[in-house]
Amino acid sequence: MQDQESSSQERPQSSSASALAASIAVEEEARDDTRTEVDASALGGFVDTGANQMSLRAGFKAGGLSVALVLLLFTIFEEFDRVAMQVLGPDIQETLGVSDTVLLGLQSFGGVVLVLATLPFAWLADRYSRVRVLSGASGLWLLFVGFTGAVVNPFLMGVARAGSGFGASARIPIGPSLVADQYPLAVRTRIFAIEALGRPLGQVLGPLFAGAIVVAAGDDAGDWRVVFFALLIPAGLSVLWSLSLKEPQRGRQEQEAVLGATMAPDLTEPPVRLSAAFQRLKKVRTFYFLVVGIGVLGFALVAVPSAFNLLLEDAYGYSAFKRGWLGAITWSGALIGIPLAGRLGDRLFRKNPPSSLKMMGGFILLYGLFVTTGLRFQDPVVMVALVTIGYSFQGMAFTQVGPAISSIIPYQMRSQAFAMVGVYIFLMGGFFGGLLAGALSDAHGERTALTSIVPPAALLGGLLIIYGSRYMKRDIALCVAELKEQQEERVRLAGDPGNVPVLQVRNVDVSYGNLQVLFDVGFDVRKGEVLALLGTNGAGKSTILRAISGLVMPDRGVVRMNGRTITLVDPQFRSQMGLVQIPGGEAVFPSMTVAENLAIWSRQIPDVDKRREKLQLVDETFAVLRERADQRAGSLSGGQQQMLALAKAIMLEPELLCIDELSLGLAPVVVQDLLQVVEKLKEQGTTMVIVEQSVNVALSIADRAVFMERGQVKFEGPAKDLLERGDLLRAVFLSGAGA
């Protein structure tokens, strides 16, 4: 391949690249429209015609009562704890001698910890028994609830509230994940609605519980402590009950609905790390619009309760006790609305899944309408009545979050997905919403602040969720396709267990932003085989290599190495498994010398003697590098830098070596030197995937070839057979890449 080309050659190439990018963009717009059109057969057991509807009784018979009731009780008692802090706030303030600001800070501190601690608990839930983690965390929450009743100063109260928030946070990622795996798809939405009843039940019954205990204790200033001690009894019994729960198999319900049977858990598959899960979750379009919509709504969700309480105090002079009772009344409507939403949402989801999210978005719009309208009335009776209706629509809307996330997210990542919902609420609306509400309230009053925040938050949040529903069928279909592919692979391995490819790429799609660049890419690489990835500029060769090595997260599809799924494994862990990539033009540390490059790279070899042995092997194999050991790597020629990159890779004895653009821009004599090294690796049995534009170079070393064009595989087979495909080779030569 020539090192340089004339400017007259560069202009057509630039024009060709621009035309290619434009054509891909046009095709992408067309595909974006068709992605929402998914045949019902692709949704597996997620939809039905109505003939196979399951009663709630049958659902409980299949999944048992324990999981649903334990989660319901946990939610109720956690709300009791929070409501007690609000209702008994004046008594606590008097006992501890703190200001209003400190009291509000203590009350909210536990909520901050509650949200942020969901991520570590999601991490634990993916690695250990979820029911044991939940029981342990709930026991920790119980301990700090008791500690709350014994505190003697504000600092200890802060510790107590942080501890209770930390323990309660485990339910957010773990509870929905347990429901999804414990109960059949046909009743899943109704079970989620039962769990959602916990919050309004806690808000309605909490003031009754706190008031009754204080009155029974004598109604003295320090009797607020008795409420927290009394809560230990029913909550402690619930924690003991949770110890009897059995861990459901992950993904069991989807497997039974889609495949007709459950698959044995794959113990060799590594757990999904949070960083990889976050990257993949961003690719799920329905989830993206759902959490962003909820995050925007968070401006209202966080601002309304606190500002509404201040409004009742400042505008109407209501005491803390009366405000607590009114708070209970505002949540009473949700006790009726949530069961209705669960039943209606279940029917809509089973007939047409996007309809359930559209219903959720509609309820959010109604929440904003009724709360905003109610706040404009001066009459407290009318205001509280309309806010009560608004709260009922809020509760009804959130019954659909659990079923939606459970259906569009692969079961391996459910806990992280549910944790992300709370994080988005806090980071988007929870933090900024509180600041904005406080600033507007100080300047113009609580009523103006709320009527300025609630309408745009509810409108934008609801519309985002409604818009995201258009991708729901597609995202469910992708989960179904992954399950079916996983089953097919297990059947294939059972029939031929000794024939496991070193690398498997299945149905991989990759996008950069909204532009999809890979479409359903798939191929295998056997042990000791050299596979050449060929194609024109912009065909997606380097992108699929990046997906294999973990440098880019696929939108969908599976990557396996030696039978282990590594799609969601971080690049550094793939390297430990024996996968090494030489990225094109980026494989050396330019500011370091050759010797320093090799020395720092060799640190990945833990055995010191073996490290010395590998460095000695590099010296013997690459004389040109030995002669330039003290030269900065950035000052080496292109061929010498490529040799240094190969030397670094050889030291790690890779089981799978991926080389991006081996010969690009190098003189023929340099290419020959590199090919000799590659041939030696091939003789040693190293499996390789080489991205190459030069057909001559590729066919001289490859056993098999994959030809790509516009992100799709157009040819896969023996390298020599590619010579007979003049139509494909002509495209390479016309692009100027076939020399």
XYZ file of C-alpha atoms in Angstrom:
739
model
C 0.000 0.000 0.000
C 1.384 3.405 -0.835
C 2.348 5.740 1.993
C 0.797 8.803 0.408
C -1.755 9.593 -2.218
C -2.109 12.617 -4.448
C -4.575 15.357 -3.615
C -6.594 14.407 -6.664
C -7.086 10.974 -5.155
C -7.927 12.357 -1.729
C -10.816 14.507 -2.979
C -12.804 11.614 -4.483
C -12.210 9.569 -1.334
C -13.432 12.437 0.829
C -16.475 12.833 -1.394
C -17.085 9.101 -1.266
C -16.849 9.092 2.530
C -19.290 11.998 2.762
C -21.723 10.273 0.441
C -21.435 7.073 2.475
C -22.090 8.905 5.738
C -25.079 10.680 4.206
C -26.548 7.456 2.862
C -26.122 5.742 6.227
C -27.869 8.658 7.955
C -30.808 8.438 5.539
C -31.038 4.672 6.005
C -30.859 5.119 9.769
C -33.867 7.442 9.731
C -35.821 4.841 7.799
C -34.727 2.093 10.189
C -35.693 4.206 13.198
C -39.262 4.224 11.899
C -39.312 0.488 11.271
C -37.792 -0.423 14.644
C -41.063 0.381 16.344
C -42.910 -2.033 14.041
C -42.396 -5.380 15.751
C -44.517 -8.421 15.046
C -46.299 -9.880 18.085
C -44.591 -13.233 17.495
C -41.241 -11.590 18.321
C -42.486 -10.737 21.814
C -42.569 -14.365 22.946
C -44.794 -14.908 25.992
C -45.035 -11.229 26.905
C -48.345 -10.728 25.093
C -51.465 -12.856 24.683
C -54.862 -12.618 23.020
C -56.796 -12.641 26.287
C -57.602 -16.338 26.323
C -54.761 -17.165 28.722
C -55.305 -14.457 31.331
C -54.302 -15.565 34.822
C -56.226 -14.671 37.950
C -54.402 -13.084 40.873
C -55.228 -16.155 42.962
C -53.529 -18.374 40.380
C -50.546 -16.030 40.335
C -50.145 -16.293 44.102
C -50.524 -20.050 43.847
C -47.649 -20.137 41.360
C -45.353 -17.699 43.159
C -46.563 -17.835 46.750
C -47.681 -15.044 49.073
C -44.489 -14.597 51.051
C -42.372 -12.459 48.700
C -45.180 -10.004 47.899
C -46.328 -9.646 51.518
C -42.830 -9.289 52.972
C -41.998 -6.553 50.467
C -45.337 -4.849 51.187
C -44.687 -4.902 54.945
C -41.138 -3.630 54.517
C -42.451 -0.684 52.486
C -45.177 0.096 55.038
C -42.834 0.037 58.032
C -40.193 2.105 56.257
C -42.892 4.705 55.596
C -43.922 4.510 59.279
C -40.344 5.430 60.162
C -40.272 8.426 57.804
C -43.775 9.624 58.755
C -42.911 9.421 62.450
C -39.961 11.764 61.875
C -42.321 14.269 60.221
C -45.289 14.025 62.608
C -43.139 13.967 65.739
C -40.742 16.594 64.403
C -41.682 19.336 66.919
C -41.210 16.960 69.874
C -37.867 15.752 68.504
C -36.848 19.372 67.918
C -37.664 20.288 71.513
C -35.804 17.301 72.964
C -32.639 17.773 70.907
C -32.755 21.572 70.960
C -32.280 22.069 67.224
C -33.547 24.677 64.746
C -36.012 24.128 61.909
C -33.154 23.976 59.411
C -31.309 21.286 61.356
C -34.500 19.286 61.834
C -35.310 19.366 58.106
C -31.709 18.444 57.323
C -31.884 15.436 59.643
C -35.165 14.339 58.066
C -33.812 14.588 54.507
C -30.352 13.153 55.196
C -31.699 9.626 55.396
C -33.404 10.109 52.027
C -30.135 11.111 50.377
C -28.384 8.016 51.726
C -31.413 5.919 50.732
C -30.971 6.826 47.059
C -27.185 6.729 46.815
C -26.862 3.384 48.606
C -28.994 1.598 46.009
C -25.977 1.152 43.699
C -23.808 -0.872 46.116
C -26.822 -2.998 47.023
C -27.489 -3.607 43.318
C -23.862 -4.762 43.054
C -24.356 -7.152 45.988
C -27.666 -8.425 44.615
C -25.995 -9.599 41.403
C -23.333 -11.569 43.258
C -25.097 -13.046 46.261
C -28.530 -14.286 47.292
C -30.925 -11.364 46.968
C -33.211 -12.512 49.776
C -30.257 -12.818 52.182
C -28.934 -9.378 51.216
C -32.432 -7.933 51.688
C -32.848 -9.597 55.082
C -29.446 -8.381 56.246
C -30.067 -4.822 55.081
C -33.531 -4.794 56.663
C -32.021 -6.006 59.917
C -29.557 -3.105 59.731
C -32.452 -0.710 59.117
C -34.244 -2.158 62.158
C -31.165 -1.589 64.323
C -30.960 2.087 63.373
C -34.704 2.602 63.869
C -34.226 1.506 67.462
C -31.135 3.692 67.713
C -33.236 6.678 66.547
C -35.339 6.343 69.691
C -32.252 6.396 71.907
C -30.282 9.346 70.484
C -29.360 12.215 72.795
C -27.880 14.790 70.398
C -28.210 15.945 66.764
C -25.034 14.184 65.630
C -26.282 10.785 66.765
C -29.636 11.522 65.145
C -27.801 12.143 61.854
C -26.019 8.799 62.223
C -29.313 7.067 62.999
C -31.105 8.527 59.979
C -28.201 7.751 57.662
C -28.139 4.167 58.919
C -31.883 3.691 58.497
C -31.700 5.148 54.974
C -28.815 2.849 54.110
C -30.642 -0.259 55.309
C -33.909 0.684 53.608
C -32.194 1.327 50.258
C -31.707 -2.393 49.561
C -35.405 -2.836 48.828
C -35.306 -0.424 45.856
C -33.122 -2.556 43.535
C -33.808 -5.969 45.103
C -37.573 -5.930 45.693
C -38.672 -5.430 42.063
C -36.076 -7.936 40.886
C -37.515 -10.572 43.237
C -41.081 -9.852 42.093
C -40.061 -10.187 38.436
C -38.474 -13.597 39.017
C -41.038 -14.934 41.501
C -44.366 -14.274 39.762
C -45.612 -15.172 36.251
C -45.697 -12.485 33.575
C -49.490 -12.711 33.427
C -49.874 -11.236 36.951
C -46.622 -9.293 37.263
C -48.177 -5.813 36.981
C -50.787 -6.588 39.637
C -48.114 -7.863 42.037
C -46.087 -4.697 41.499
C -49.245 -2.706 42.276
C -49.648 -4.580 45.562
C -46.075 -3.688 46.515
C -46.738 -0.061 45.491
C -49.613 0.084 48.004
C -47.013 0.111 50.765
C -46.238 3.803 50.441
C -49.807 5.182 50.674
C -50.641 2.648 53.391
C -47.633 3.844 55.356
C -48.531 7.484 54.773
C -52.161 6.958 55.841
C -51.582 4.592 58.775
C -48.286 6.116 59.911
C -49.790 9.153 61.683
C -52.362 6.873 63.350
C -49.605 4.577 64.575
C -47.413 7.410 65.847
C -50.298 9.283 67.471
C -51.721 6.215 69.184
C -48.354 5.199 70.636
C -47.623 8.701 71.957
C -51.077 8.975 73.572
C -50.738 5.518 75.111
C -47.327 6.462 76.493
C -48.697 9.561 78.251
C -48.252 12.258 75.592
C -45.195 13.794 77.246
C -42.445 15.630 75.334
C -40.050 12.680 75.326
C -42.597 10.027 74.416
C -41.707 10.307 70.723
C -38.946 7.777 71.488
C -41.520 5.113 72.343
C -42.852 5.226 68.757
C -39.531 4.048 67.317
C -39.143 1.381 69.997
C -42.694 0.136 69.334
C -41.976 -0.048 65.596
C -39.274 -2.621 66.349
C -41.888 -5.274 67.159
C -43.877 -5.549 63.882
C -40.868 -4.633 61.752
C -38.713 -7.195 63.542
C -41.281 -9.920 62.880
C -41.217 -8.989 59.177
C -37.419 -9.275 59.091
C -37.650 -12.716 60.705
C -40.243 -13.728 58.105
C -37.907 -12.615 55.316
C -35.333 -15.157 56.507
C -37.676 -17.924 55.337
C -37.796 -16.641 51.743
C -36.165 -18.740 49.052
C -34.098 -17.233 46.254
C -35.959 -17.461 42.911
C -33.955 -18.383 39.830
C -32.936 -15.289 37.892
C -34.850 -14.887 34.650
C -37.081 -17.844 35.455
C -40.399 -16.294 34.432
C -39.117 -14.993 31.074
C -37.540 -18.346 30.315
C -40.757 -20.229 31.053
C -42.868 -17.776 29.042
C -40.551 -17.554 26.028
C -38.780 -20.926 25.985
C -41.331 -23.106 27.747
C -38.793 -24.205 30.376
C -36.096 -22.790 32.628
C -32.401 -23.029 31.829
C -29.861 -24.075 34.426
C -27.928 -21.050 35.729
C -24.605 -20.511 33.965
C -22.143 -20.424 36.861
C -19.235 -19.569 34.538
C -20.827 -16.316 33.403
C -19.256 -13.375 35.274
C -21.595 -10.945 37.071
C -22.377 -7.680 35.332
C -20.326 -4.754 36.605
C -22.061 -1.439 37.253
C -19.964 0.411 34.679
C -20.841 -2.071 31.923
C -24.489 -2.192 32.987
C -24.742 1.598 32.845
C -23.329 1.639 29.307
C -25.731 -1.058 28.129
C -28.752 0.469 29.866
C -28.206 3.729 27.991
C -28.629 1.746 24.774
C -32.139 0.568 25.743
C -34.212 3.376 24.267
C -37.369 2.742 26.305
C -35.383 2.702 29.543
C -33.514 5.857 28.580
C -36.678 7.878 27.997
C -38.338 6.311 31.045
C -35.619 7.236 33.554
C -35.034 10.672 32.026
C -38.779 11.316 32.173
C -38.912 10.186 35.809
C -35.816 12.268 36.539
C -37.497 15.384 35.137
C -40.639 14.544 37.097
C -38.380 14.370 40.157
C -38.381 18.176 40.246
C -42.022 17.912 41.316
C -41.777 14.667 43.307
C -39.165 16.140 45.635
C -40.402 19.735 45.772
C -44.126 19.133 46.365
C -44.114 17.291 49.755
C -41.766 19.684 51.551
C -43.095 22.897 49.979
C -46.725 21.787 50.489
C -46.029 21.279 54.199
C -44.507 24.754 54.413
C -47.545 26.170 52.600
C -49.912 24.582 55.141
C -47.854 26.061 57.962
C -47.236 29.563 56.574
C -50.543 30.221 54.781
C -52.953 28.418 57.116
C -51.048 28.202 60.400
C -51.548 24.456 60.753
C -49.581 22.653 63.444
C -47.228 19.767 62.718
C -49.845 17.313 63.982
C -52.548 18.682 61.674
C -50.158 18.777 58.738
C -49.405 15.118 59.371
C -53.104 14.239 59.247
C -53.606 16.207 56.047
C -50.597 14.427 54.556
C -52.275 11.124 55.339
C -55.476 12.296 53.661
C -53.641 13.321 50.471
C -52.356 9.775 50.084
C -55.693 8.077 50.790
C -56.858 8.350 47.174
C -53.894 6.269 46.033
C -55.251 3.323 48.029
C -58.085 3.151 45.507
C -56.193 4.214 42.404
C -53.198 1.888 42.654
C -55.145 -1.422 42.540
C -57.197 -0.096 39.613
C -54.037 0.962 37.766
C -52.456 -2.416 38.419
C -55.410 -4.268 36.946
C -55.796 -1.928 33.964
C -52.053 -1.797 33.314
C -51.849 -5.585 33.352
C -54.539 -5.879 30.684
C -52.976 -3.177 28.522
C -49.497 -4.648 28.805
C -50.587 -8.152 27.870
C -52.416 -6.863 24.785
C -50.017 -4.133 23.668
C -47.043 -3.338 25.984
C -46.497 0.285 24.839
C -50.050 1.113 25.932
C -49.097 0.602 29.579
C -46.324 3.212 29.353
C -48.628 5.596 27.510
C -51.071 5.153 30.375
C -48.270 5.940 32.832
C -47.396 9.114 30.947
C -51.056 10.103 30.870
C -51.380 9.617 34.637
C -48.322 11.834 35.170
C -49.922 14.569 33.079
C -53.090 14.268 35.190
C -50.979 14.395 38.361
C -49.529 17.713 37.238
C -52.945 19.041 36.224
C -54.724 18.273 39.515
C -51.874 19.339 41.811
C -51.390 22.616 39.938
C -55.127 23.334 39.868
C -55.501 22.534 43.552
C -52.688 24.866 44.557
C -54.474 27.817 42.943
C -57.448 27.451 45.333
C -57.261 29.336 48.625
C -59.906 27.119 50.219
C -57.904 24.401 52.016
C -60.655 21.801 51.579
C -60.722 22.175 47.794
C -56.939 22.387 47.637
C -56.390 19.206 49.662
C -59.094 17.362 47.694
C -57.500 18.167 44.334
C -53.980 17.403 45.603
C -55.322 14.072 46.876
C -56.565 13.244 43.377
C -53.205 14.314 41.967
C -51.317 12.066 44.394
C -53.556 9.153 43.433
C -52.571 9.604 39.781
C -48.909 9.753 40.818
C -49.235 6.440 42.646
C -51.129 4.928 39.713
C -48.422 6.006 37.280
C -45.596 4.344 39.196
C -47.302 0.944 39.177
C -46.027 0.604 35.595
C -42.329 1.231 36.285
C -41.603 -2.252 37.620
C -43.334 -4.203 34.832
C -41.793 -2.003 32.132
C -38.203 -2.292 33.367
C -38.591 -6.027 34.006
C -39.654 -6.591 30.405
C -37.165 -4.387 28.522
C -33.993 -5.095 30.539
C -32.187 -8.473 30.439
C -32.594 -10.201 33.784
C -28.834 -10.061 34.431
C -29.057 -6.266 34.837
C -32.421 -5.747 36.526
C -31.095 -4.748 39.938
C -28.842 -2.078 38.437
C -31.705 -0.791 36.288
C -34.023 -0.339 39.268
C -31.224 1.347 41.209
C -30.745 3.817 38.342
C -34.342 5.044 38.656
C -33.746 6.412 42.142
C -30.364 7.826 41.157
C -31.902 9.731 38.244
C -34.635 11.134 40.490
C -32.044 12.345 42.974
C -29.378 13.624 40.582
C -31.825 15.376 38.234
C -34.900 16.466 40.145
C -34.021 15.629 43.724
C -31.074 17.975 43.987
C -31.911 20.756 41.552
C -35.635 20.578 42.261
C -35.079 21.214 45.947
C -32.774 24.158 45.239
C -35.164 25.661 42.701
C -38.199 25.217 44.938
C -36.376 26.770 47.877
C -35.222 29.784 45.864
C -38.670 30.429 44.378
C -40.342 29.869 47.736
C -38.125 32.423 49.469
C -38.712 34.977 46.714
C -42.397 34.481 45.867
C -43.912 32.037 48.352
C -44.610 28.306 48.340
C -47.741 28.473 46.196
C -45.986 30.304 43.364
C -42.950 28.041 43.654
C -45.011 24.885 43.264
C -47.147 26.191 40.417
C -43.932 27.162 38.617
C -42.251 23.764 39.028
C -45.011 21.152 38.854
C -46.544 21.916 35.404
C -43.333 21.804 33.315
C -41.935 18.847 35.275
C -45.111 16.780 34.882
C -45.655 17.822 31.260
C -42.116 17.109 30.080
C -41.754 13.958 32.190
C -45.050 12.505 30.976
C -44.382 13.301 27.322
C -40.879 11.773 27.462
C -42.303 8.525 28.833
C -45.068 8.474 26.216
C -42.513 9.079 23.458
C -40.227 6.330 24.761
C -43.077 3.806 24.648
C -42.692 3.618 20.852
C -39.482 1.601 21.361
C -40.928 -0.804 23.923
C -41.858 -3.642 21.573
C -38.420 -3.507 19.972
C -36.655 -3.644 23.344
C -38.806 -6.558 24.532
C -38.137 -8.373 21.250
C -34.379 -7.948 21.763
C -34.617 -9.545 25.229
C -36.649 -12.414 23.759
C -34.110 -12.891 20.957
C -31.245 -13.021 23.478
C -33.036 -15.708 25.484
C -33.665 -17.801 22.379
C -30.067 -17.430 21.205
C -28.822 -18.441 24.642
C -30.983 -21.580 24.554
C -29.881 -22.455 21.010
C -26.231 -22.124 22.001
C -26.683 -24.424 24.992
C -28.402 -27.017 22.814
C -25.559 -26.794 20.295
C -22.908 -27.180 22.996
C -24.740 -30.141 24.518
C -24.679 -31.864 21.130
C -21.003 -31.101 20.461
C -19.314 -30.073 23.744
C -15.804 -30.362 22.327
C -16.414 -27.881 19.525
C -16.412 -24.539 21.338
C -15.170 -21.579 19.275
C -12.614 -19.295 20.868
C -14.736 -16.341 19.766
C -18.434 -16.095 18.998
C -20.134 -12.930 17.785
C -23.918 -13.162 17.547
C -26.489 -10.606 16.301
C -24.400 -7.596 17.319
C -25.762 -4.090 16.708
C -23.695 -1.025 17.599
C -24.620 2.656 17.500
C -22.727 5.877 18.040
C -25.371 8.167 19.477
C -28.445 7.852 17.285
C -26.482 6.553 14.290
C -26.411 2.756 14.028
C -23.229 1.486 12.361
C -23.407 -2.310 12.844
C -26.397 -4.452 11.949
C -26.817 -8.064 13.090
C -23.110 -8.913 12.781
C -22.169 -12.509 13.550
C -19.269 -14.933 13.007
C -17.156 -17.571 14.811
C -13.395 -17.987 15.179
C -12.021 -21.458 15.949
C -8.941 -22.225 18.023
C -5.716 -21.523 16.141
C -7.568 -19.846 13.290
C -6.698 -16.509 11.697
C -9.765 -14.547 10.605
C -9.434 -11.486 8.371
C -12.054 -8.748 8.633
C -12.199 -7.016 5.253
C -14.272 -4.226 3.816
C -14.364 -0.698 2.526
C -13.723 2.411 4.594
C -16.544 2.877 7.104
C -17.745 -0.721 6.811
C -17.612 -1.210 10.597
C -14.530 -3.452 10.819
C -12.830 -1.523 13.606
C -16.138 -1.049 15.421
C -16.834 -4.785 15.662
C -13.272 -5.268 16.914
C -13.919 -2.661 19.600
C -17.142 -4.464 20.545
C -15.221 -7.741 20.852
C -12.587 -6.211 23.120
C -15.110 -4.246 25.198
C -14.157 -0.748 24.073
C -17.665 -0.099 22.776
C -20.930 -1.451 24.187
C -23.280 -3.175 21.704
C -26.910 -2.125 21.541
C -27.779 -5.812 21.425
C -26.186 -9.159 20.670
C -23.750 -11.504 22.364
C -19.972 -11.847 22.433
C -18.556 -15.093 23.835
C -15.013 -16.270 24.467
C -14.479 -20.002 24.951
C -18.200 -20.380 25.606
C -18.346 -17.670 28.294
C -20.511 -14.632 27.637
C -18.330 -11.523 27.883
C -20.692 -8.961 26.325
C -20.919 -6.979 29.574
C -17.401 -7.697 30.861
C -15.065 -4.695 31.157
C -12.011 -4.604 28.830
C -9.464 -5.131 31.614
C -11.146 -8.375 32.643
C -11.262 -9.580 29.038
C -7.520 -8.993 28.947
C -7.126 -11.224 32.001
C -9.086 -13.911 30.130
C -6.505 -13.826 27.325
C -8.045 -11.328 24.894
C -5.547 -8.710 23.708
C -6.197 -6.002 21.124
C -3.684 -3.919 19.191
C -5.615 -0.751 18.297
C -4.677 0.905 15.049
C -2.169 3.722 15.635
C -2.853 3.846 19.401
C -0.932 0.892 20.800
C 2.137 2.586 22.336
C 2.818 5.202 24.986
C 4.457 7.884 22.816
C 6.151 9.855 25.619
C 7.915 6.756 27.001
C 10.934 4.996 25.576
C 10.715 1.605 23.929
C 12.212 -0.038 27.021
C 9.758 1.763 29.311
C 6.818 0.698 27.129
C 7.853 -2.933 27.384
C 8.679 -2.738 31.087
C 5.378 -1.185 32.124
C 3.403 -3.572 29.895
C 5.219 -6.565 31.373
C 3.837 -5.631 34.812
C 0.689 -7.499 33.817
C 2.711 -10.718 34.183
C 2.688 -11.457 37.941
C 5.580 -13.960 37.901
C 8.884 -12.024 37.956
C 10.936 -14.791 36.330
C 8.397 -15.202 33.544
C 8.400 -11.442 33.075
C 12.162 -11.451 32.480
C 11.784 -14.399 30.120
C 9.212 -12.556 28.010
C 11.312 -9.400 27.848
C 14.251 -11.503 26.692
C 12.057 -13.107 24.007
C 11.122 -9.656 22.707
C 14.796 -8.688 22.506
C 15.561 -11.800 20.477
C 12.552 -11.464 18.167
C 12.662 -7.730 17.462
C 16.243 -6.652 16.854
C 15.105 -3.232 15.650
C 13.440 -2.567 19.019
C 16.516 -3.703 20.921
C 18.589 -1.187 18.968
C 16.130 1.615 19.822
C 15.458 0.718 23.448
C 16.201 4.257 24.681
C 14.304 6.047 21.892
C 10.909 7.625 22.566
C 8.139 5.471 21.129
C 6.467 8.512 19.589
C 9.536 9.175 17.440
C 9.556 5.680 15.906
C 8.365 5.124 12.359
C 4.896 3.697 11.791
C 6.268 0.221 11.148
C 8.468 0.308 14.246
C 5.537 1.416 16.393
C 3.503 -1.479 15.022
C 6.362 -3.851 15.893
C 6.426 -2.445 19.429
C 2.677 -3.011 19.681
C 3.089 -6.617 18.526
C 5.931 -7.127 20.993
C 3.761 -5.930 23.877
C 0.973 -8.274 22.808
C 3.292 -11.289 22.465
C 4.517 -10.865 26.040
C 1.028 -11.587 27.391
C 0.689 -14.880 25.463
C -2.813 -13.984 24.240
C -5.314 -16.711 23.569
C -7.128 -14.346 21.215
C -5.209 -11.535 19.522
C -7.144 -8.778 17.740
C -5.118 -6.539 15.423
C -6.651 -3.371 13.994
C -5.156 -2.187 10.666
C -1.943 -4.217 10.595
C -0.508 -2.719 7.403
C -2.209 0.668 7.096
C 0.198 3.314 5.804
C 3.281 1.065 5.961
C 5.842 0.389 3.264
C 5.750 -3.122 1.698
C 9.110 -4.121 3.220
C 7.846 -3.219 6.701
C 4.628 -5.140 6.104
C 6.658 -8.234 5.209
C 8.533 -8.012 8.531
C 5.250 -7.774 10.424
C 3.763 -10.684 8.493
C 6.700 -12.864 9.514
C 5.883 -12.188 13.173
C 2.196 -12.916 12.582
C 3.080 -16.159 10.775
C 5.178 -17.221 13.757
C 2.252 -16.532 16.095
C 0.020 -18.556 13.799
C 2.451 -21.487 13.935
C 2.338 -21.293 17.734
C -1.462 -21.724 17.615
C -2.490 -18.176 18.531
C -6.055 -17.384 17.473
C -6.212 -14.034 15.681
C -8.751 -11.602 14.277
C -7.101 -9.100 11.952
C -8.815 -6.020 10.572
C -7.231 -5.321 7.209
C -8.006 -3.198 4.182
C -5.415 -4.800 1.926
C -6.876 -7.934 0.369
C -3.419 -9.202 -0.598
C -2.085 -8.905 2.948
C -5.208 -10.461 4.460
C -5.349 -13.464 2.142
C -1.647 -14.174 2.648
C -2.142 -14.964 6.352
C -5.856 -15.662 6.928
C -7.593 -19.036 7.044
C -11.026 -17.481 6.795
C -12.390 -14.084 5.856
C -15.387 -11.956 6.747
C -16.279 -9.179 4.333
C -18.318 -6.252 5.683
C -20.133 -3.471 3.902
C -22.159 -0.695 5.548
C -22.124 -2.449 8.899
C -23.341 -5.815 7.611
C -21.598 -9.113 6.902
C -21.744 -9.784 3.161
C -19.403 -12.796 3.073
C -18.078 -15.333 5.568
C -16.005 -18.330 4.535
C -12.564 -19.612 3.531
C -10.225 -16.795 2.523
C -9.532 -18.340 -0.888
C -13.264 -18.329 -1.713
C -13.320 -14.559 -1.386
C -11.173 -14.343 -4.520
C -14.158 -15.633 -6.482
C -16.368 -12.760 -5.261
C -15.412 -10.113 -7.770
C -18.377 -7.951 -6.795
C -17.037 -7.573 -3.256
C -13.369 -7.218 -4.145
C -14.212 -4.595 -6.728
C -15.749 -2.444 -3.987
C -12.529 -2.675 -1.970
C -10.289 -1.731 -4.885
C -12.569 1.098 -5.975
C -12.334 2.544 -2.449
C -8.552 2.634 -2.775
C -8.016 0.033 -0.041
C -7.229 -3.065 -1.960
C -3.564 -2.717 -2.729
